[in-house]
């Protein structure tokens, strides 16, 4: 079905992103996998291309478009390559960016954003801790007042870009008695004394992304490292979660669509019993159902993109998009593996890696259960 949410400018931008990916990224995908990380050159090239500053005003080195549909186009094109790219780049340019643009002081924007846009200051966000991620309000990392500064102690885990980040937005407890209302966000430089990282975590999929544990031992911070308002970090995180969830939904669907398209091509070529496997009625019906599922889902996600571009996307609608697309993606990719037969289980086949890469989407950025809990609460249940 023809999509109507993008105009000529968005499509021209899409072409420039594709050209960048073909030129600077696709030739190096095997290297990224082996390194279990995206190299700094990737970030610098993406910065030169203007892809890191879509949320950032020009005066701070950005290419602010003022239209979320450009972010959506970028996310779609990255997801067509693999899941790691929209995850890593999305954390930096789509998830951390709003915190640094909208919650910061003029001095902080000047300090952080030009290098952020140039790929010289790579960022991550540290919410999840070893003791739990779903119950964010229960986090244990503390920042305690000491003279005119703060002392940070605790740890974070599963942090995307955590191994290579220069600046981590860290959620820490500043007022123990106030629970959710006693959490503050800090910009913590990874070269601070007392900041350390564990090994790169060994994940089931997404080999190209670095995911790390972070530890803070008496890390000294200043008042001007606080992002947003003191004790208001939980509210700040809730405020920007719809964009994170929508980004996840766009990724889920674009990735699933791409692999499904490739699977349809495979079903047309692969022969069994003297004919293409796609012509067996079971496979024909299966692929018809999957295409329908994906296209109907696209209509909902597109409406979410339009709503978000207009500043109207609710946290609940974003939660629906996030869990539903994660489920659709996992269902679709599991069938795609099946259609590929034994080759679908070989890591050298893209469909196998895509299937591994996708599993986490029902867990991260708020699990499917947590999304349903939020939707259920909204129903008054
Ligand atoms: C590859 C990867 C990258 C990640 N990147 C980041 C990152 O960059 N920054 C960051 O901060 N975090 C990141 N995360 C963490 C991720 O957001 C958490 O894993 C997620 O929020 C779940 O938290 P948890 O793992 O502690 O599971 P838990 O909170 O322990 O939950 C375990 C299970 O219990 C279920 N559950 C929990 N509470 C309820 C409830 N009330 N009702 C029903 N079921 C419930 C959950 O749905 C889940 O199935 C990443 C995780 C992964 C795997």
CSV table of C-alpha atoms and ligand atoms in Angstrom, one decimal:
chain,number,residue,atom,x,y,z
A,1,UNK,CA,0.0,0.0,0.0
A,2,UNK,CA,1.3,3.5,-0.8
A,3,UNK,CA,2.4,5.4,2.2
A,4,UNK,CA,1.5,9.0,2.3
A,5,UNK,CA,3.4,10.5,5.3
A,6,UNK,CA,6.5,11.5,3.5
A,7,UNK,CA,7.0,14.2,0.9
A,8,UNK,CA,9.7,15.0,-1.7
A,9,UNK,CA,12.1,16.4,0.9
A,10,UNK,CA,11.9,13.3,3.1
A,11,UNK,CA,12.5,11.0,0.0
A,12,UNK,CA,15.4,13.1,-1.1
A,13,UNK,CA,16.8,12.8,2.4
A,14,UNK,CA,16.2,9.0,2.2
A,15,UNK,CA,18.3,8.8,-1.0
A,16,UNK,CA,21.2,10.7,0.7
A,17,UNK,CA,21.0,8.3,3.7
A,18,UNK,CA,21.0,5.3,1.4
A,19,UNK,CA,24.0,6.7,-0.5
A,20,UNK,CA,25.9,7.2,2.8
A,21,UNK,CA,25.1,3.6,3.9
A,22,UNK,CA,26.2,2.1,0.6
A,23,UNK,CA,29.4,4.1,0.5
A,24,UNK,CA,30.6,4.3,4.1
A,25,UNK,CA,28.8,1.5,6.0
A,26,UNK,CA,27.9,-1.6,4.0
A,27,UNK,CA,31.5,-2.3,3.0
A,28,UNK,CA,32.5,-2.5,6.7
A,29,UNK,CA,29.7,-4.6,8.2
A,30,UNK,CA,31.8,-7.7,8.7
A,31,UNK,CA,34.4,-5.6,10.5
A,32,UNK,CA,31.8,-4.1,12.8
A,33,UNK,CA,30.6,-7.6,13.7
A,34,UNK,CA,34.1,-8.8,14.5
A,35,UNK,CA,34.9,-5.8,16.6
A,36,UNK,CA,31.5,-6.0,18.5
A,37,UNK,CA,31.3,-2.2,18.1
A,38,UNK,CA,30.9,0.6,15.6
A,39,UNK,CA,34.3,2.3,15.1
A,40,UNK,CA,34.8,6.0,15.7
A,41,UNK,CA,35.1,6.5,12.0
A,42,UNK,CA,31.5,5.4,11.6
A,43,UNK,CA,30.4,8.2,14.0
A,44,UNK,CA,32.6,10.8,12.5
A,45,UNK,CA,31.3,10.0,9.0
A,46,UNK,CA,27.7,10.0,10.2
A,47,UNK,CA,28.5,13.4,11.8
A,48,UNK,CA,29.9,14.8,8.5
A,49,UNK,CA,26.7,13.6,6.8
A,50,UNK,CA,24.6,15.6,9.2
A,51,UNK,CA,22.9,12.5,10.6
A,52,UNK,CA,23.7,13.0,14.3
A,53,UNK,CA,22.2,16.4,14.7
A,54,UNK,CA,18.7,16.1,13.4
A,55,UNK,CA,17.4,17.1,16.8
A,56,UNK,CA,20.0,19.8,17.4
A,57,UNK,CA,19.7,23.5,16.4
A,58,UNK,CA,22.2,24.7,13.8
A,59,UNK,CA,23.8,27.2,16.2
A,60,UNK,CA,25.2,24.2,18.2
A,61,UNK,CA,26.4,22.3,15.0
A,62,UNK,CA,23.2,20.4,14.3
A,63,UNK,CA,21.0,20.0,11.3
A,64,UNK,CA,17.7,20.4,13.1
A,65,UNK,CA,14.9,19.5,10.8
A,66,UNK,CA,12.1,20.4,13.2
A,67,UNK,CA,10.2,17.4,11.7
A,68,UNK,CA,10.4,14.0,13.3
A,69,UNK,CA,9.7,12.4,9.9
A,70,UNK,CA,13.3,12.9,9.0
A,71,UNK,CA,14.4,10.9,12.1
A,72,UNK,CA,11.9,8.2,11.0
A,73,UNK,CA,13.3,8.0,7.5
A,74,UNK,CA,16.8,7.7,8.9
A,75,UNK,CA,15.7,5.0,11.3
A,76,UNK,CA,14.0,3.0,8.6
A,77,UNK,CA,17.0,3.1,6.3
A,78,UNK,CA,19.4,2.0,9.1
A,79,UNK,CA,17.0,-0.8,10.1
A,80,UNK,CA,17.1,-2.1,6.6
A,81,UNK,CA,20.8,-2.7,7.0
A,82,UNK,CA,20.6,-4.4,10.4
A,83,UNK,CA,19.2,-3.9,13.9
A,84,UNK,CA,22.4,-2.6,15.5
A,85,UNK,CA,22.7,0.6,13.5
A,86,UNK,CA,19.3,2.1,14.4
A,87,UNK,CA,19.9,1.0,18.0
A,88,UNK,CA,23.4,2.5,18.4
A,89,UNK,CA,22.8,5.6,16.4
A,90,UNK,CA,19.3,6.0,17.8
A,91,UNK,CA,20.5,6.0,21.4
A,92,UNK,CA,22.8,8.9,20.5
A,93,UNK,CA,20.9,11.0,18.0
A,94,UNK,CA,17.3,10.2,18.8
A,95,UNK,CA,17.2,9.3,22.5
A,96,UNK,CA,20.0,11.2,24.3
A,97,UNK,CA,19.7,14.2,21.9
A,98,UNK,CA,16.4,15.6,23.3
A,99,UNK,CA,17.9,15.5,26.9
A,100,UNK,CA,20.9,17.5,25.8
A,101,UNK,CA,18.9,20.0,23.7
A,102,UNK,CA,15.8,20.6,25.8
A,103,UNK,CA,16.9,20.1,29.4
A,104,UNK,CA,20.3,21.8,29.4
A,105,UNK,CA,21.7,25.2,30.1
A,106,UNK,CA,23.2,27.4,27.4
A,107,UNK,CA,26.7,26.6,28.8
A,108,UNK,CA,26.0,22.8,28.7
A,109,UNK,CA,24.7,23.0,25.1
A,110,UNK,CA,27.9,24.8,24.0
A,111,UNK,CA,30.0,22.3,25.9
A,112,UNK,CA,28.5,19.2,24.6
A,113,UNK,CA,26.5,19.6,21.4
A,114,UNK,CA,29.1,20.6,18.7
A,115,UNK,CA,31.2,17.5,19.4
A,116,UNK,CA,28.0,15.4,19.8
A,117,UNK,CA,26.9,16.4,16.3
A,118,UNK,CA,30.4,15.8,14.8
A,119,UNK,CA,30.6,12.2,16.2
A,120,UNK,CA,33.4,13.3,18.5
A,121,UNK,CA,31.4,13.0,21.7
A,122,UNK,CA,29.6,9.7,21.7
A,123,UNK,CA,26.8,9.2,24.1
A,124,UNK,CA,24.9,6.6,26.0
A,125,UNK,CA,22.1,6.6,28.5
A,126,UNK,CA,22.3,4.6,31.8
A,127,UNK,CA,19.0,3.8,33.4
A,128,UNK,CA,19.0,0.0,33.9
A,129,UNK,CA,20.9,-1.5,36.8
A,130,UNK,CA,21.9,-5.1,37.6
A,131,UNK,CA,19.1,-5.2,40.2
A,132,UNK,CA,16.4,-4.3,37.6
A,133,UNK,CA,15.3,-2.2,34.7
A,134,UNK,CA,11.5,-2.5,34.6
A,135,UNK,CA,11.0,-0.8,37.9
A,136,UNK,CA,13.0,2.3,37.1
A,137,UNK,CA,11.9,4.2,40.1
A,138,UNK,CA,13.7,1.7,42.3
A,139,UNK,CA,17.1,2.4,41.0
A,140,UNK,CA,20.0,2.3,43.5
A,141,UNK,CA,22.8,4.3,42.1
A,142,UNK,CA,23.3,7.4,44.3
A,143,UNK,CA,24.6,10.9,43.9
A,144,UNK,CA,25.2,12.4,47.4
A,145,UNK,CA,25.8,16.1,48.1
A,146,UNK,CA,29.4,16.8,49.1
A,147,UNK,CA,30.5,20.4,49.5
A,148,UNK,CA,29.5,22.2,46.3
A,149,UNK,CA,29.4,19.0,44.2
A,150,UNK,CA,28.1,15.5,44.1
A,151,UNK,CA,29.6,12.0,44.7
A,152,UNK,CA,28.3,9.3,42.4
A,153,UNK,CA,28.3,5.6,43.4
A,154,UNK,CA,26.6,2.6,41.8
A,155,UNK,CA,26.4,0.6,38.6
A,156,UNK,CA,24.5,0.3,35.4
A,157,UNK,CA,24.1,-2.7,33.0
A,158,UNK,CA,23.1,-3.5,29.4
A,159,UNK,CA,24.2,0.0,28.3
A,160,UNK,CA,24.1,0.4,24.5
A,161,UNK,CA,27.2,2.4,23.3
A,162,UNK,CA,28.4,2.0,26.9
A,163,UNK,CA,31.8,0.7,26.0
A,164,UNK,CA,32.7,3.5,23.6
A,165,UNK,CA,30.7,6.4,25.0
A,166,UNK,CA,32.4,9.6,26.0
A,167,UNK,CA,29.4,11.0,27.9
A,168,UNK,CA,26.8,9.0,29.7
A,169,UNK,CA,23.5,10.4,30.9
A,170,UNK,CA,23.2,8.6,34.2
A,171,UNK,CA,20.0,8.4,36.3
A,172,UNK,CA,20.9,8.5,40.0
A,173,UNK,CA,19.1,8.8,43.3
A,174,UNK,CA,19.5,12.2,44.9
A,175,UNK,CA,16.7,12.1,47.5
A,176,UNK,CA,16.2,8.5,48.9
A,177,UNK,CA,13.1,9.4,50.7
A,178,UNK,CA,11.3,10.7,47.6
A,179,UNK,CA,11.4,7.5,45.5
A,180,UNK,CA,10.5,8.4,41.9
A,181,UNK,CA,10.6,12.1,42.8
A,182,UNK,CA,14.2,11.8,44.0
A,183,UNK,CA,16.0,10.9,40.8
A,184,UNK,CA,18.4,13.2,39.0
A,185,UNK,CA,20.0,13.0,35.6
A,186,UNK,CA,23.8,13.7,35.3
A,187,UNK,CA,26.1,14.0,32.3
A,188,UNK,CA,29.0,11.9,33.3
A,189,UNK,CA,32.2,11.9,31.3
A,190,UNK,CA,33.8,8.5,30.8
A,191,UNK,CA,37.2,9.9,31.6
A,192,UNK,CA,36.1,10.9,35.1
A,193,UNK,CA,38.1,9.4,38.0
A,194,UNK,CA,36.1,6.5,39.4
A,195,UNK,CA,34.3,5.7,36.2
A,196,UNK,CA,35.0,2.2,34.8
A,197,UNK,CA,33.5,-0.2,32.3
A,198,UNK,CA,33.2,-4.0,32.4
A,199,UNK,CA,33.8,-6.1,29.4
A,200,UNK,CA,31.6,-5.8,26.3
A,201,UNK,CA,28.6,-8.0,27.1
A,202,UNK,CA,28.3,-11.2,25.1
A,203,UNK,CA,24.8,-10.9,23.5
A,204,UNK,CA,22.6,-13.4,21.6
A,205,UNK,CA,22.4,-11.0,18.7
A,206,UNK,CA,23.3,-7.5,17.4
A,207,UNK,CA,27.0,-8.3,17.2
A,208,UNK,CA,27.8,-4.9,15.8
A,209,UNK,CA,26.7,-3.0,18.9
A,210,UNK,CA,28.7,-2.5,22.1
A,211,UNK,CA,26.8,-3.1,25.3
A,212,UNK,CA,28.5,-2.7,28.6
A,213,UNK,CA,28.3,-2.6,32.3
A,214,UNK,CA,29.3,0.7,33.9
A,215,UNK,CA,30.6,1.2,37.4
A,216,UNK,CA,30.9,4.5,39.4
A,217,UNK,CA,33.1,4.6,42.4
A,218,UNK,CA,33.2,8.0,44.1
A,219,UNK,CA,32.9,9.9,40.8
A,220,UNK,CA,32.9,13.6,41.5
A,221,UNK,CA,30.3,15.7,39.7
A,222,UNK,CA,29.5,19.4,39.7
A,223,UNK,CA,26.1,21.1,39.7
A,224,UNK,CA,26.6,22.0,36.1
A,225,UNK,CA,26.7,18.3,35.2
A,226,UNK,CA,23.0,18.0,36.2
A,227,UNK,CA,20.8,17.6,33.2
A,228,UNK,CA,17.3,19.1,33.8
A,229,UNK,CA,16.0,19.8,37.3
A,230,UNK,CA,17.3,18.3,40.5
A,231,UNK,CA,15.1,15.4,41.7
A,232,UNK,CA,13.0,15.5,38.5
A,233,UNK,CA,14.9,13.0,36.4
A,234,UNK,CA,12.2,10.3,36.5
A,235,UNK,CA,9.7,12.8,35.1
A,236,UNK,CA,12.2,13.9,32.4
A,237,UNK,CA,12.7,10.2,31.4
A,238,UNK,CA,9.0,9.6,31.2
A,239,UNK,CA,8.6,12.8,29.1
A,240,UNK,CA,11.0,11.5,26.4
A,241,UNK,CA,10.1,7.8,26.5
A,242,UNK,CA,7.4,8.1,23.7
A,243,UNK,CA,10.1,9.1,21.2
A,244,UNK,CA,12.3,6.2,22.3
A,245,UNK,CA,9.4,3.8,22.0
A,246,UNK,CA,8.3,5.1,18.6
A,247,UNK,CA,11.9,4.8,17.4
A,248,UNK,CA,11.9,1.2,18.5
A,249,UNK,CA,8.6,0.6,16.7
A,250,UNK,CA,9.9,2.2,13.4
A,251,UNK,CA,13.0,0.0,13.6
A,252,UNK,CA,11.0,-3.2,14.4
A,253,UNK,CA,8.8,-2.8,11.4
A,254,UNK,CA,11.4,-1.6,8.9
A,255,UNK,CA,13.7,-4.5,9.8
A,256,UNK,CA,10.9,-7.0,9.6
A,257,UNK,CA,9.7,-5.7,6.2
A,258,UNK,CA,13.2,-5.9,4.8
A,259,UNK,CA,13.7,-9.4,5.8
A,260,UNK,CA,10.3,-10.4,4.7
A,261,UNK,CA,10.9,-8.9,1.2
A,262,UNK,CA,14.1,-10.9,1.0
A,263,UNK,CA,12.3,-14.1,2.1
A,264,UNK,CA,9.7,-13.7,-0.6
A,265,UNK,CA,12.6,-13.5,-3.1
A,266,UNK,CA,14.0,-16.6,-1.6
A,267,UNK,CA,10.6,-18.4,-1.8
A,268,UNK,CA,10.4,-17.5,-5.5
A,269,UNK,CA,13.9,-19.0,-6.2
A,270,UNK,CA,14.3,-22.0,-4.0
A,271,UNK,CA,13.0,-25.2,-5.5
A,272,UNK,CA,11.6,-28.3,-3.9
A,273,UNK,CA,9.6,-31.1,-5.5
A,274,UNK,CA,10.3,-29.5,-8.8
A,275,UNK,CA,8.8,-26.1,-8.1
A,276,UNK,CA,9.5,-22.9,-6.2
A,277,UNK,CA,8.7,-23.4,-2.5
A,278,UNK,CA,6.6,-20.1,-2.6
A,279,UNK,CA,4.1,-21.8,-4.8
A,280,UNK,CA,3.1,-24.4,-2.2
A,281,UNK,CA,-0.2,-23.2,-0.9
A,282,UNK,CA,1.0,-23.3,2.7
A,283,UNK,CA,3.9,-20.9,2.0
A,284,UNK,CA,1.8,-18.8,-0.3
A,285,UNK,CA,-0.8,-18.3,2.4
A,286,UNK,CA,1.8,-17.8,5.1
A,287,UNK,CA,3.6,-15.1,3.1
A,288,UNK,CA,0.3,-13.4,2.2
A,289,UNK,CA,-0.6,-13.3,5.9
A,290,UNK,CA,2.8,-11.9,6.9
A,291,UNK,CA,2.7,-9.2,4.3
A,292,UNK,CA,-0.8,-8.2,5.4
A,293,UNK,CA,0.3,-8.2,9.1
A,294,UNK,CA,3.2,-5.9,8.3
A,295,UNK,CA,1.3,-3.5,6.0
A,296,UNK,CA,-1.6,-3.1,8.5
A,297,UNK,CA,0.9,-2.5,11.3
A,298,UNK,CA,2.7,0.1,9.1
A,299,UNK,CA,-0.6,2.1,8.9
A,300,UNK,CA,-0.6,2.4,12.7
A,301,UNK,CA,3.1,3.2,13.0
A,302,UNK,CA,2.8,5.9,10.3
A,303,UNK,CA,-0.1,7.5,12.2
A,304,UNK,CA,2.2,7.5,15.3
A,305,UNK,CA,5.0,9.2,13.3
A,306,UNK,CA,2.6,11.9,12.1
A,307,UNK,CA,1.2,12.4,15.6
A,308,UNK,CA,4.7,12.7,17.0
A,309,UNK,CA,5.8,15.1,14.3
A,310,UNK,CA,2.8,17.3,15.4
A,311,UNK,CA,3.8,16.9,19.1
A,312,UNK,CA,0.6,14.9,19.8
A,313,UNK,CA,1.8,11.3,20.3
A,314,UNK,CA,0.7,10.0,23.7
A,315,UNK,CA,2.9,7.7,25.9
A,316,UNK,CA,0.1,5.0,25.6
A,317,UNK,CA,-0.1,5.1,21.8
A,318,UNK,CA,3.7,4.8,21.7
A,319,UNK,CA,3.6,1.9,24.1
A,320,UNK,CA,1.0,0.1,21.8
A,321,UNK,CA,3.3,0.7,18.8
A,322,UNK,CA,6.3,-0.5,20.6
A,323,UNK,CA,5.0,-3.9,21.9
A,324,UNK,CA,2.9,-4.7,18.9
A,325,UNK,CA,5.7,-4.1,16.4
A,326,UNK,CA,8.1,-6.1,18.6
A,327,UNK,CA,5.7,-9.0,18.5
A,328,UNK,CA,5.0,-8.7,14.8
A,329,UNK,CA,8.7,-8.6,14.1
A,330,UNK,CA,9.5,-11.7,16.1
A,331,UNK,CA,6.6,-13.6,14.6
A,332,UNK,CA,7.5,-12.6,11.0
A,333,UNK,CA,11.2,-13.3,11.4
A,334,UNK,CA,10.5,-16.7,13.0
A,335,UNK,CA,8.5,-17.7,9.9
A,336,UNK,CA,11.2,-16.2,7.6
A,337,UNK,CA,13.7,-18.5,9.2
A,338,UNK,CA,11.4,-21.5,8.6
A,339,UNK,CA,10.9,-20.6,4.9
A,340,UNK,CA,14.7,-20.6,4.5
A,341,UNK,CA,14.9,-24.2,5.9
A,342,UNK,CA,18.3,-25.2,7.2
A,343,UNK,CA,20.0,-22.1,5.7
A,344,UNK,CA,17.7,-20.0,8.0
A,345,UNK,CA,19.7,-21.4,10.9
A,346,UNK,CA,23.1,-20.6,9.5
A,347,UNK,CA,24.7,-17.4,10.8
A,348,UNK,CA,26.1,-16.6,7.4
A,349,UNK,CA,22.5,-16.1,6.3
A,350,UNK,CA,21.2,-12.7,7.1
A,351,UNK,CA,17.8,-14.1,8.1
A,352,UNK,CA,19.4,-16.1,10.9
A,353,UNK,CA,21.2,-13.0,12.3
A,354,UNK,CA,18.1,-10.9,11.9
A,355,UNK,CA,16.1,-13.4,13.9
A,356,UNK,CA,18.7,-13.3,16.7
A,357,UNK,CA,18.9,-9.5,16.5
A,358,UNK,CA,15.2,-9.1,16.9
A,359,UNK,CA,14.6,-11.1,20.0
A,360,UNK,CA,15.6,-8.4,22.4
A,361,UNK,CA,13.0,-6.0,21.0
A,362,UNK,CA,10.3,-7.6,23.3
A,363,UNK,CA,12.6,-6.9,26.3
A,364,UNK,CA,14.4,-3.6,25.9
A,365,UNK,CA,13.2,0.0,26.2
A,366,UNK,CA,10.3,-1.3,28.3
A,367,UNK,CA,9.3,-4.9,27.9
A,368,UNK,CA,6.1,-6.1,26.2
A,369,UNK,CA,4.7,-6.9,29.6
A,370,UNK,CA,5.5,-3.3,30.9
A,371,UNK,CA,3.9,-1.8,27.8
A,372,UNK,CA,0.8,-3.8,28.3
A,373,UNK,CA,0.8,-2.8,32.0
A,374,UNK,CA,0.8,0.9,31.0
A,375,UNK,CA,-1.9,0.4,28.4
A,376,UNK,CA,-4.0,-1.6,31.0
A,377,UNK,CA,-3.6,1.1,33.6
A,378,UNK,CA,-4.8,3.7,31.0
A,379,UNK,CA,-7.9,1.6,30.6
A,380,UNK,CA,-8.6,2.1,34.3
A,381,UNK,CA,-7.7,-1.5,35.1
B,1,LIG,C1,20.8,-5.4,24.2
B,1,LIG,C2,20.3,-4.5,25.3
B,1,LIG,C3,20.5,-3.1,25.2
B,1,LIG,C4,20.0,-2.3,26.2
B,1,LIG,N1,20.3,-0.9,26.2
B,1,LIG,C5,20.0,-0.2,27.3
B,1,LIG,C6,20.5,1.2,27.4
B,1,LIG,O1,21.2,1.7,26.5
B,1,LIG,N2,20.2,1.9,28.5
B,1,LIG,C7,19.5,1.3,29.6
B,1,LIG,O2,19.3,2.0,30.6
B,1,LIG,N3,19.0,0.1,29.5
B,1,LIG,C8,19.3,-0.7,28.4
B,1,LIG,N4,18.8,-2.0,28.3
B,1,LIG,C9,18.1,-2.5,29.4
B,1,LIG,C10,16.6,-2.9,29.1
B,1,LIG,O3,15.9,-1.7,29.0
B,1,LIG,C11,16.1,-3.7,30.3
B,1,LIG,O4,16.7,-5.0,30.1
B,1,LIG,C12,14.6,-3.9,30.3
B,1,LIG,O5,14.0,-2.6,30.7
B,1,LIG,C13,14.1,-5.0,31.3
B,1,LIG,O6,14.8,-4.8,32.6
B,1,LIG,P1,15.5,-6.1,33.2
B,1,LIG,O7,16.4,-6.7,32.2
B,1,LIG,O8,16.1,-5.7,34.5
B,1,LIG,O9,14.3,-7.1,33.5
B,1,LIG,P2,13.4,-7.2,34.8
B,1,LIG,O10,12.9,-5.8,35.1
B,1,LIG,O11,14.1,-7.9,35.9
B,1,LIG,O12,12.2,-8.0,34.3
B,1,LIG,C14,12.2,-9.4,34.1
B,1,LIG,C15,10.9,-9.9,33.5
B,1,LIG,O13,9.9,-9.6,34.4
B,1,LIG,C16,8.9,-8.9,33.7
B,1,LIG,N5,8.2,-7.9,34.5
B,1,LIG,C17,8.8,-7.0,35.3
B,1,LIG,N6,7.9,-6.3,36.0
B,1,LIG,C18,6.7,-6.8,35.6
B,1,LIG,C19,5.4,-6.4,35.9
B,1,LIG,N7,5.1,-5.4,36.7
B,1,LIG,N8,4.4,-7.1,35.3
B,1,LIG,C20,4.7,-8.1,34.4
B,1,LIG,N9,5.9,-8.5,34.1
B,1,LIG,C21,6.9,-7.8,34.7
B,1,LIG,C22,9.6,-8.2,32.5
B,1,LIG,O14,8.7,-7.9,31.5
B,1,LIG,C23,10.6,-9.3,32.1
B,1,LIG,O15,10.0,-10.2,31.3
B,1,LIG,C24,19.2,-2.8,27.3
B,1,LIG,C25,19.0,-4.2,27.3
B,1,LIG,C26,19.5,-5.0,26.3
B,1,LIG,C27,19.2,-6.5,26.5
